XYZ file of C-alpha atoms in Angstrom:
664
model
C 46.267 -153.046 172.493
C 44.196 -152.195 169.436
C 45.521 -153.444 166.095
C 45.988 -151.243 163.038
C 42.780 -152.596 161.559
C 40.951 -151.902 164.835
C 42.199 -148.313 164.764
C 41.107 -147.913 161.156
C 37.734 -149.405 162.004
C 37.242 -146.606 164.532
C 37.213 -144.229 161.554
C 34.763 -146.460 159.721
C 32.448 -146.687 162.709
C 32.423 -142.957 163.416
C 31.931 -142.153 159.737
C 29.001 -144.471 159.145
C 27.395 -143.515 162.474
C 27.657 -139.785 161.836
C 26.318 -140.063 158.298
C 23.501 -142.326 159.467
C 22.508 -139.937 162.263
C 22.509 -137.006 159.863
C 20.861 -139.184 157.191
C 23.125 -137.318 154.820
C 26.742 -137.504 153.767
C 29.372 -139.683 152.142
C 30.452 -142.771 154.104
C 32.165 -144.556 151.207
C 35.443 -142.634 150.958
C 36.159 -142.521 154.724
C 35.545 -146.249 155.020
C 37.679 -146.967 151.976
C 40.615 -144.746 152.948
C 40.660 -145.494 156.675
C 43.633 -147.871 156.504
C 45.724 -145.356 154.540
C 44.840 -142.585 156.983
C 45.736 -144.734 159.967
C 49.272 -145.428 158.735
C 49.892 -141.842 157.666
C 48.576 -140.175 160.802
C 49.960 -142.589 163.344
C 53.390 -143.227 161.810
C 54.332 -140.165 159.789
C 52.242 -137.027 160.162
C 54.070 -134.449 162.284
C 51.444 -132.325 164.009
C 50.379 -131.162 167.440
C 46.690 -131.419 168.342
C 47.297 -128.955 171.189
C 48.610 -126.321 168.753
C 46.975 -126.706 165.337
C 48.749 -123.556 164.087
C 52.300 -124.771 164.819
C 54.318 -123.270 161.963
C 56.374 -126.372 161.118
C 53.560 -128.914 161.190
C 52.944 -131.201 158.259
C 49.912 -130.130 156.229
C 47.151 -132.610 155.520
C 44.548 -131.791 152.857
C 41.470 -133.908 152.158
C 40.931 -132.906 148.538
C 37.971 -135.257 148.140
C 36.201 -133.149 150.733
C 32.880 -134.967 150.489
C 34.613 -137.622 152.617
C 34.737 -135.102 155.454
C 33.979 -137.643 158.165
C 37.389 -139.164 157.504
C 39.020 -135.896 158.534
C 36.682 -135.232 161.437
C 37.296 -138.754 162.742
C 41.061 -138.266 162.499
C 40.921 -134.951 164.323
C 38.672 -136.300 167.066
C 40.600 -139.513 167.591
C 44.066 -137.933 167.587
C 43.196 -135.379 170.261
C 42.129 -132.122 168.625
C 39.483 -130.005 170.313
C 36.679 -131.708 168.430
C 34.589 -133.599 170.982
C 32.296 -136.511 170.211
C 29.295 -134.177 170.493
C 30.517 -132.407 167.347
C 30.808 -135.744 165.539
C 27.215 -136.455 166.525
C 26.237 -133.027 165.141
C 27.680 -133.777 161.708
C 26.063 -131.597 159.022
C 23.926 -129.718 161.567
C 23.549 -125.949 161.876
C 26.492 -124.204 163.565
C 28.370 -127.442 164.239
C 32.125 -127.668 163.766
C 31.516 -130.572 161.417
C 29.762 -129.230 158.311
C 29.122 -131.407 155.283
C 32.461 -130.497 153.713
C 35.529 -129.392 155.667
C 35.369 -125.643 156.194
C 38.457 -123.694 157.202
C 38.022 -121.985 160.552
C 35.308 -124.299 161.891
C 37.193 -127.224 163.415
C 40.802 -126.992 164.595
C 43.132 -128.910 162.308
C 41.178 -128.315 159.108
C 43.830 -126.769 156.867
C 41.562 -125.641 154.051
C 38.009 -125.734 152.796
C 37.518 -128.584 150.361
C 34.511 -129.689 148.427
C 34.859 -128.195 144.949
C 36.861 -131.099 143.554
C 40.405 -130.415 142.455
C 40.921 -127.348 144.596
C 42.185 -129.301 147.611
C 45.085 -130.777 145.639
C 45.659 -127.293 144.203
C 45.799 -125.786 147.700
C 48.206 -128.573 148.672
C 50.500 -127.721 145.757
C 50.461 -124.098 146.939
C 51.295 -125.170 150.489
C 54.176 -127.343 149.296
C 55.484 -124.499 147.169
C 55.248 -122.106 150.116
C 57.239 -124.536 152.257
C 59.933 -124.876 149.602
C 60.275 -121.122 149.060
C 60.210 -120.316 152.774
C 62.870 -122.965 153.421
C 65.063 -121.537 150.678
C 64.703 -118.042 152.098
C 65.329 -118.876 155.755
C 67.128 -122.197 156.278
C 70.860 -122.083 156.837
C 73.411 -124.897 157.200
C 72.635 -126.773 160.396
C 69.432 -124.810 160.923
C 66.454 -126.179 158.995
C 63.644 -124.355 160.774
C 61.323 -124.842 157.796
C 61.085 -128.556 157.107
C 57.692 -130.183 156.736
C 55.659 -132.225 154.285
C 52.336 -131.713 152.596
C 50.082 -134.769 152.281
C 46.840 -134.858 150.358
C 44.122 -137.415 149.713
C 42.271 -137.237 146.412
C 39.904 -139.309 144.357
C 38.816 -139.892 140.779
C 36.732 -136.709 140.827
C 39.708 -134.508 141.664
C 41.703 -136.049 138.832
C 38.895 -135.565 136.331
C 38.723 -131.840 137.086
C 40.928 -129.870 134.706
C 42.511 -127.887 137.520
C 44.312 -131.045 138.658
C 46.260 -131.032 135.400
C 47.172 -127.366 135.803
C 48.613 -127.669 139.281
C 50.079 -131.161 139.145
C 51.959 -130.322 135.973
C 53.440 -127.246 137.648
C 54.208 -129.190 140.840
C 56.381 -131.540 138.803
C 58.162 -128.665 137.058
C 58.845 -126.975 140.396
C 60.115 -130.255 141.883
C 57.981 -130.149 144.996
C 59.578 -133.172 146.607
C 57.775 -132.786 149.931
C 54.346 -133.153 148.357
C 52.786 -136.616 148.627
C 49.370 -137.336 147.116
C 47.354 -140.488 147.838
C 45.030 -141.400 144.981
C 41.975 -143.292 146.194
C 41.539 -145.521 143.163
C 38.221 -147.185 143.968
C 36.705 -146.999 140.484
C 33.468 -145.405 141.717
C 31.950 -141.946 141.434
C 28.412 -140.652 141.900
C 27.177 -142.042 138.589
C 28.698 -145.487 139.151
C 31.759 -147.258 137.800
C 34.097 -144.657 136.318
C 35.522 -146.850 133.556
C 32.807 -145.529 131.260
C 34.022 -141.930 131.524
C 37.461 -142.021 133.167
C 39.896 -144.348 131.483
C 43.074 -142.272 131.842
C 46.406 -143.954 132.457
C 46.867 -141.977 135.666
C 50.362 -143.292 136.544
C 51.638 -142.419 133.062
C 49.991 -139.018 133.267
C 51.772 -138.144 136.499
C 55.066 -139.600 135.342
C 54.860 -137.240 132.364
C 54.515 -134.350 134.811
C 57.786 -135.346 136.494
C 56.250 -137.043 139.538
C 57.417 -140.204 141.227
C 54.543 -142.658 140.887
C 54.036 -145.674 143.146
C 51.300 -147.748 141.460
C 49.032 -150.564 142.569
C 49.341 -150.173 146.321
C 46.813 -152.202 148.282
C 45.032 -149.476 150.229
C 43.956 -151.981 152.862
C 47.422 -153.415 153.517
C 49.173 -151.381 156.186
C 52.609 -152.762 155.329
C 52.196 -151.887 151.662
C 50.996 -148.398 152.550
C 53.920 -147.906 154.895
C 56.440 -149.017 152.251
C 54.919 -146.594 149.749
C 55.148 -143.678 152.187
C 58.763 -144.513 152.929
C 59.545 -144.434 149.198
C 57.707 -141.130 148.840
C 59.622 -139.521 151.691
C 62.923 -140.763 150.287
C 62.341 -138.947 146.980
C 63.142 -135.291 147.620
C 63.382 -134.074 144.032
C 59.915 -135.015 142.826
C 56.388 -134.962 144.214
C 54.940 -138.430 144.699
C 51.622 -139.965 143.708
C 50.737 -143.131 145.619
C 48.035 -144.995 143.716
C 46.007 -146.909 146.292
C 43.556 -149.594 145.230
C 40.697 -149.432 147.709
C 37.160 -150.667 148.137
C 34.698 -147.835 148.623
C 32.574 -148.415 151.723
C 34.966 -151.117 152.968
C 33.212 -153.362 155.473
C 29.660 -152.855 154.265
C 28.581 -156.346 153.167
C 25.945 -155.215 150.661
C 27.124 -151.784 149.568
C 30.938 -151.809 149.501
C 32.385 -151.402 146.039
C 29.184 -149.764 144.785
C 28.015 -146.207 144.171
C 25.251 -146.852 146.731
C 27.624 -145.950 149.550
C 29.212 -142.948 147.869
C 26.797 -140.215 148.853
C 24.112 -141.642 151.092
C 23.742 -143.158 154.532
C 24.152 -146.922 154.602
C 20.822 -147.411 156.379
C 20.163 -148.731 159.882
C 20.186 -152.365 158.875
C 23.346 -152.087 156.796
C 25.141 -150.238 159.603
C 24.350 -153.153 161.909
C 25.600 -155.650 159.328
C 28.750 -153.608 158.825
C 29.459 -153.722 162.549
C 29.272 -157.484 162.361
C 31.420 -157.644 159.253
C 34.132 -155.492 160.844
C 33.911 -157.193 164.217
C 33.084 -153.801 165.760
C 31.315 -154.655 168.992
C 30.748 -151.112 170.239
C 27.669 -148.935 170.083
C 27.119 -145.811 167.965
C 29.765 -143.161 168.603
C 31.416 -145.414 171.184
C 35.222 -145.622 170.990
C 37.079 -147.811 173.519
C 39.824 -146.267 175.643
C 42.571 -148.393 174.076
C 41.553 -147.106 170.640
C 41.806 -143.504 171.834
C 45.203 -144.345 173.323
C 46.336 -145.868 170.046
C 45.255 -142.790 168.121
C 46.383 -140.008 170.451
C 48.849 -137.620 168.892
C 49.098 -135.288 171.877
C 52.340 -136.573 173.403
C 54.071 -137.113 170.073
C 52.908 -133.717 168.879
C 54.132 -131.921 171.986
C 57.511 -133.650 171.713
C 57.840 -132.768 168.020
C 56.995 -129.127 168.596
C 59.284 -128.936 171.627
C 62.188 -130.287 169.575
C 61.441 -127.719 166.901
C 61.303 -124.951 169.492
C 64.812 -125.966 170.518
C 65.861 -125.780 166.865
C 64.319 -122.328 166.592
C 66.165 -121.175 169.724
C 69.477 -122.351 168.252
C 68.605 -120.613 164.981
C 67.751 -117.446 166.879
C 71.141 -117.526 168.587
C 73.044 -118.138 165.350
C 70.995 -115.862 163.057
C 69.077 -113.382 165.224
C 67.968 -111.067 162.406
C 66.759 -113.909 160.213
C 64.949 -115.476 163.148
C 63.171 -112.234 163.992
C 62.103 -111.855 160.359
C 60.937 -115.474 160.205
C 58.826 -115.080 163.333
C 57.362 -111.793 162.087
C 56.291 -113.428 158.865
C 55.064 -116.615 160.530
C 52.873 -114.436 162.770
C 51.512 -112.520 159.780
C 52.740 -109.147 161.055
C 53.610 -106.332 158.671
C 56.837 -104.342 159.127
C 56.219 -101.676 161.751
C 56.806 -98.778 159.365
C 54.891 -100.128 156.378
C 51.759 -98.025 156.792
C 53.659 -94.766 157.192
C 55.916 -95.469 154.221
C 52.938 -96.470 152.094
C 51.168 -93.232 152.991
C 54.272 -91.290 151.988
C 54.276 -93.050 148.621
C 50.573 -92.306 148.125
C 51.258 -88.614 148.716
C 54.202 -88.787 146.314
C 51.848 -90.123 143.644
C 49.447 -87.254 144.302
C 52.251 -84.718 144.014
C 53.587 -86.152 140.746
C 50.222 -86.219 138.946
C 51.391 -88.731 136.333
C 49.210 -89.891 133.471
C 49.836 -93.621 133.081
C 47.794 -96.773 132.632
C 46.709 -98.080 136.013
C 48.455 -101.388 135.226
C 51.677 -99.337 135.093
C 50.659 -97.528 138.259
C 50.258 -100.975 139.824
C 53.793 -101.931 138.825
C 55.031 -98.667 140.310
C 53.302 -99.651 143.557
C 55.133 -102.975 143.547
C 58.423 -101.130 143.116
C 57.518 -98.890 146.045
C 56.071 -101.498 148.403
C 58.142 -104.516 147.343
C 61.385 -103.416 149.058
C 59.387 -102.928 152.279
C 57.849 -106.419 152.158
C 60.190 -109.406 151.882
C 57.089 -111.604 152.219
C 55.693 -110.380 148.897
C 55.345 -113.340 146.526
C 54.008 -112.646 143.052
C 53.205 -114.254 139.771
C 51.166 -114.173 136.596
C 49.385 -116.664 134.368
C 51.708 -116.183 131.380
C 50.982 -112.472 131.143
C 53.792 -110.916 133.159
C 54.642 -108.434 130.392
C 51.007 -107.368 130.038
C 49.936 -107.485 133.668
C 53.170 -105.678 134.671
C 53.591 -107.818 137.759
C 57.372 -108.047 137.665
C 59.113 -105.323 139.681
C 62.758 -104.378 140.104
C 63.288 -106.802 142.988
C 61.545 -109.788 141.405
C 63.533 -113.023 141.380
C 62.317 -116.131 139.565
C 61.427 -119.305 141.447
C 62.478 -122.506 139.703
C 62.538 -126.173 140.531
C 66.263 -125.988 141.216
C 66.302 -122.651 143.018
C 63.345 -121.668 145.164
C 65.085 -118.688 146.762
C 62.988 -116.151 144.885
C 59.729 -114.243 144.991
C 58.156 -114.597 141.548
C 56.266 -117.573 140.091
C 55.680 -118.120 136.394
C 52.369 -119.943 136.633
C 51.961 -120.500 132.896
C 48.525 -120.446 131.259
C 46.852 -121.734 134.404
C 44.509 -119.042 135.740
C 42.420 -121.413 137.842
C 45.405 -123.381 139.080
C 47.272 -120.170 139.939
C 44.377 -118.787 141.963
C 43.831 -121.993 143.929
C 47.572 -122.356 144.551
C 47.584 -118.784 145.827
C 44.962 -119.783 148.380
C 47.204 -122.655 149.476
C 50.145 -120.262 149.839
C 48.000 -117.890 151.904
C 46.797 -120.742 154.117
C 50.369 -121.951 154.654
C 51.484 -118.567 155.941
C 54.684 -116.571 155.672
C 53.757 -114.706 152.491
C 51.549 -112.017 151.037
C 50.923 -113.334 147.560
C 49.492 -111.880 144.401
C 48.737 -113.394 141.010
C 47.598 -111.794 137.811
C 45.726 -112.330 134.569
C 43.401 -110.345 132.316
C 40.094 -109.452 133.972
C 38.260 -111.451 131.315
C 40.053 -114.630 132.334
C 38.952 -114.295 135.913
C 36.178 -116.468 134.566
C 38.485 -119.476 134.481
C 39.420 -118.907 138.119
C 36.114 -117.742 139.522
C 35.626 -120.578 141.980
C 39.081 -120.185 143.509
C 38.411 -116.471 144.024
C 35.181 -117.428 145.751
C 37.055 -119.890 147.967
C 39.529 -117.198 149.014
C 36.629 -115.012 150.112
C 34.864 -117.919 151.827
C 38.007 -118.852 153.778
C 38.882 -115.216 154.584
C 42.332 -115.597 153.011
C 44.591 -112.764 151.887
C 45.023 -113.598 148.223
C 45.538 -110.532 146.027
C 44.088 -111.087 142.560
C 45.459 -108.622 140.021
C 43.360 -108.127 136.879
C 44.373 -105.888 134.001
C 42.820 -104.913 130.667
C 39.698 -104.002 132.530
C 37.093 -102.962 129.928
C 36.221 -102.555 126.278
C 38.970 -99.941 126.371
C 41.546 -102.650 125.666
C 40.368 -102.467 122.073
C 41.208 -104.616 119.112
C 41.319 -108.015 120.793
C 37.553 -107.904 120.661
C 34.678 -109.189 122.785
C 36.371 -112.484 123.705
C 38.931 -110.461 125.638
C 36.753 -107.551 126.730
C 35.238 -107.976 130.189
C 31.686 -106.802 130.697
C 29.935 -108.787 133.425
C 33.042 -109.897 135.360
C 33.245 -106.923 137.692
C 29.630 -107.448 138.745
C 30.465 -111.057 139.604
C 33.439 -109.990 141.699
C 31.505 -107.241 143.484
C 28.679 -109.630 144.306
C 31.051 -112.047 146.064
C 30.781 -111.710 149.852
C 33.967 -110.715 151.683
C 35.827 -109.739 148.500
C 37.100 -106.186 148.079
C 37.108 -105.218 144.402
C 39.091 -102.101 143.506
C 38.982 -100.260 140.179
C 41.204 -97.207 140.657
C 41.102 -94.135 138.459
C 44.758 -93.020 138.661
C 48.117 -93.579 140.336
C 46.900 -92.374 143.741
C 43.888 -94.652 143.927
C 46.077 -97.507 142.626
C 48.525 -96.970 145.472
C 45.693 -96.909 148.015
C 44.201 -100.093 146.578
C 47.501 -101.944 146.943
C 47.974 -100.662 150.480
C 44.456 -101.729 151.417
C 44.948 -105.234 149.976
C 48.300 -105.649 151.747
C 46.958 -104.520 155.119
C 43.786 -106.574 154.927
C 44.102 -109.812 156.910
C 40.573 -111.216 156.749
C 39.900 -111.640 153.055
C 41.060 -111.256 149.469
C 41.142 -108.283 147.158
C 40.693 -107.975 143.415
C 42.712 -105.096 141.971
C 41.418 -104.134 138.541
C 43.649 -102.062 136.281
C 43.476 -100.466 132.830
C 45.507 -100.940 129.696
C 45.043 -97.340 128.579
C 46.492 -94.214 130.191
C 44.433 -92.534 132.932
C 44.493 -88.847 133.748
C 45.623 -87.851 137.269
C 43.092 -86.216 139.583
C 43.740 -83.263 141.875
C 42.917 -83.871 145.531
C 43.198 -82.290 148.923
C 44.797 -84.199 151.784
C 41.326 -85.018 153.119
C 40.284 -86.428 149.758
C 43.406 -88.598 149.601
C 42.615 -89.917 153.077
C 39.016 -90.637 152.062
C 40.001 -92.967 149.201
C 40.488 -95.797 151.695
C 36.769 -95.539 152.536
C 35.930 -96.943 149.117
C 34.011 -93.944 147.781
C 34.468 -90.208 148.282
C 33.645 -86.793 146.880
C 36.187 -85.960 144.195
C 34.520 -82.749 142.970
C 31.869 -80.822 144.857
C 29.635 -77.805 144.579
C 27.450 -75.729 146.875
C 24.134 -77.428 146.180
C 24.374 -80.417 143.815
C 21.483 -80.888 141.438
C 22.892 -84.216 140.348
C 25.595 -86.688 141.372
C 27.934 -88.440 138.980
C 29.419 -91.741 140.215
C 32.319 -93.285 138.341
C 35.267 -95.653 138.602
C 38.527 -96.250 136.804
C 38.920 -94.789 133.330
C 35.460 -93.223 133.441
C 36.235 -90.890 136.334
C 37.908 -88.493 133.918
C 34.802 -88.554 131.730
C 32.584 -87.810 134.734
C 34.815 -84.876 135.670
C 34.624 -83.510 132.132
C 30.841 -83.822 132.165
C 30.659 -81.999 135.490
C 32.728 -79.121 134.147
C 30.588 -78.939 131.021
C 27.392 -78.873 133.057
C 28.809 -76.166 135.311
C 29.178 -74.043 132.196
C 25.435 -74.461 131.689
C 24.736 -73.415 135.271
C 24.044 -76.943 136.503
C 25.799 -77.923 139.692
C 26.982 -81.511 140.035
C 28.990 -83.561 142.483
C 31.444 -86.209 141.250
C 31.955 -89.280 143.422
C 34.815 -91.633 142.724
C 34.015 -95.120 143.989
C 37.065 -97.329 143.532
C 35.794 -99.991 145.978
C 32.032 -100.141 146.365
C 32.164 -102.912 148.986
C 34.268 -100.852 151.372
C 32.068 -97.811 150.750
C 28.941 -99.846 151.481
C 30.477 -100.948 154.789
C 30.909 -97.365 156.005
C 28.521 -95.921 158.552
C 25.285 -94.434 157.306
C 26.350 -90.890 158.128
C 29.358 -91.123 155.838
C 27.433 -92.798 153.037
C 24.707 -90.173 153.218
C 27.279 -87.381 153.272
C 28.755 -88.676 150.011
C 25.436 -89.669 148.404
C 22.743 -87.487 150.034
C 19.374 -89.255 149.891
C 17.806 -85.934 148.918
C 19.678 -85.865 145.608
C 17.801 -88.357 143.442
C 19.309 -87.301 140.127
C 22.220 -89.706 139.930
C 24.218 -91.044 136.992
C 26.790 -93.842 137.220
C 29.448 -94.119 134.521
C 31.460 -97.313 134.070
C 32.479 -99.176 130.908
C 31.275 -102.477 132.330
C 27.902 -104.064 133.054
C 25.320 -101.411 133.903
C 23.012 -103.374 136.200
C 25.269 -103.298 139.270
C 24.971 -99.546 139.670
C 21.218 -99.297 140.188
C 21.799 -100.027 143.895
C 23.455 -96.578 144.057
C 21.519 -94.538 141.502
C 18.055 -95.992 142.176
C 15.511 -97.008 139.620
C 14.989 -93.361 138.706
C 18.705 -92.826 138.114
C 20.723 -93.419 134.980
C 23.659 -95.712 134.200
C 26.051 -95.168 131.325
C 27.373 -98.691 131.081
C 27.481 -101.844 129.000
C 24.368 -103.862 128.230
C 25.950 -105.999 125.517
C 29.291 -107.542 124.648
C 31.956 -105.417 122.988
C 33.463 -105.336 119.520
C 36.904 -105.392 117.923
C 38.189 -101.883 117.236
C 40.569 -99.330 118.762
C 39.644 -98.503 122.329
C 38.705 -94.876 121.689
C 36.432 -95.927 118.824
C 34.684 -98.419 121.083
C 34.192 -95.891 123.848
C 32.385 -93.644 121.392
C 30.433 -96.520 119.888
C 29.063 -97.637 123.252
C 28.169 -94.205 124.542
C 31.099 -93.309 126.791
C 31.186 -89.763 125.502
C 30.815 -86.337 127.007
C 27.590 -85.676 125.134
C 25.958 -88.918 126.262
C 26.900 -88.505 129.904
C 25.631 -84.908 129.895
C 22.403 -86.016 128.228
C 21.872 -88.668 130.900
C 22.393 -86.117 133.666
C 19.857 -83.778 132.080
C 17.363 -86.634 131.828
C 17.951 -87.549 135.481
C 17.372 -83.953 136.579
C 14.258 -83.843 134.444
């Protein structure tokens, strides 16, 4: 029977072989953390390789994602559908083993990691989701939600500022089922970290309210096991296990050095490492007794079977709760949601209220929230400005997780990455809010949501220079262009209550990616529509005002739709016929079939003017180089919103003048 060290050496061998074959990658972390991974996965991790999506599995997140071969080795060895051929194809085109773990490629990969700090942030979100879901569904004698979240992280993750944001909040929220293993090897890409990372990490995490287990020998299985036992025994605090390891363990000439961090060991050093480890097997060769020692198939099947029995007992004792739990675990919406949402959208059209779209957004939450028990919201210390609290909101605290609203604090990046972790965990539709300007702090987490095809709903208010006196530091200009240029992200900027309601419905019903909902501070005039026009909003762009033979087309979003409508009316008085197109979500419009796009924006009508109080450049894809854009080409200023709109050309006269120029 293979020893613990032998089993860990299987990880080391696969990792160095795969990196060597690819001549690219990071062998150091997998070789250094192999002993920790062996104890965790073989003795504690509750998972089922035959069903990677089992709802009550433990979550494992490799936050230091450059060490991806550690995860791929674990998945392969424990019995996931990741054959040795995929290990051999490490970092190759269309393999299941890309350079960093990518969600959706290999079974068992819980999240995409690579941008340092976001893995631990996702893990905090997962642990929070588990705690909230347990509080909502567990009943005495029936703990159907009961699993742990484990994450590996390195010096790089802890240097990233986002780690402070999320780990501080994790302590406050008392996420006792979160266990983080800190790979304290003293090495990063540039060498020994003592020259730029001298933090007292244990003291830092103790100040957050974590249990800290310091100075664990990361190559001593007994010490690792004792640390995990202590972590699992502490249910009121998250735990940081500080593991002293040697990067590239086993490499006689490169272990403990930056040389093995991000490059193949080299053919000669691989051979020497085999000798050093006593690994007498060829490249990618794993003996049968090692596979037997690693296999998690039987244990996983038994664990899931026992849980299925628990679920059956829960179903018998609490049938309604069980049905709701299974609906949410499956990601299904209530059967009547779409119809009820459509009824609310029509109600908004009938009422014709003039309100800020941020208020319209809150009204949507009050309408949709009672229909969606899975709705989980929050804001980065701007709840009163973002208007993200609705009548049914209930605070989540460390002592009482039976709620649906998270006060994230001033942590825009941390909030957004935690939201991705919540989405990946399942059981919720979650939204989080800040000012549009401060999307900048969270940009990479928004990108990760789109990359992973996760349903995170990012709510952004105070959407233009129209917010006024706070000045250019708070006035977004280029941010909407950045969001719109992100693949697989739907960015909505609605013009009134009706478009706001459609944007929320679209984001809630979308299962394959995130949405950014962008709302105004200032009041927006309601628009009249036919039933067909209301239905067309969901197509991203539609004809709001038409004429017999348009000489020009005005395209607008959000607060500028009213201005475009006024300009159209003014031009009609001069005998000039114009069409007004509202385009609340350009990405969805661009995805429509060519016939629809051409019906809304006929190629024959070249005189086009886009009007939006944000960066102008985005709109040339719709107006052409011979069109005109009334937009921002500079930063804003500090003054009342109406003064700024006039100052920067968002006036009736300027829009009309641009149309006349476009017509020629």
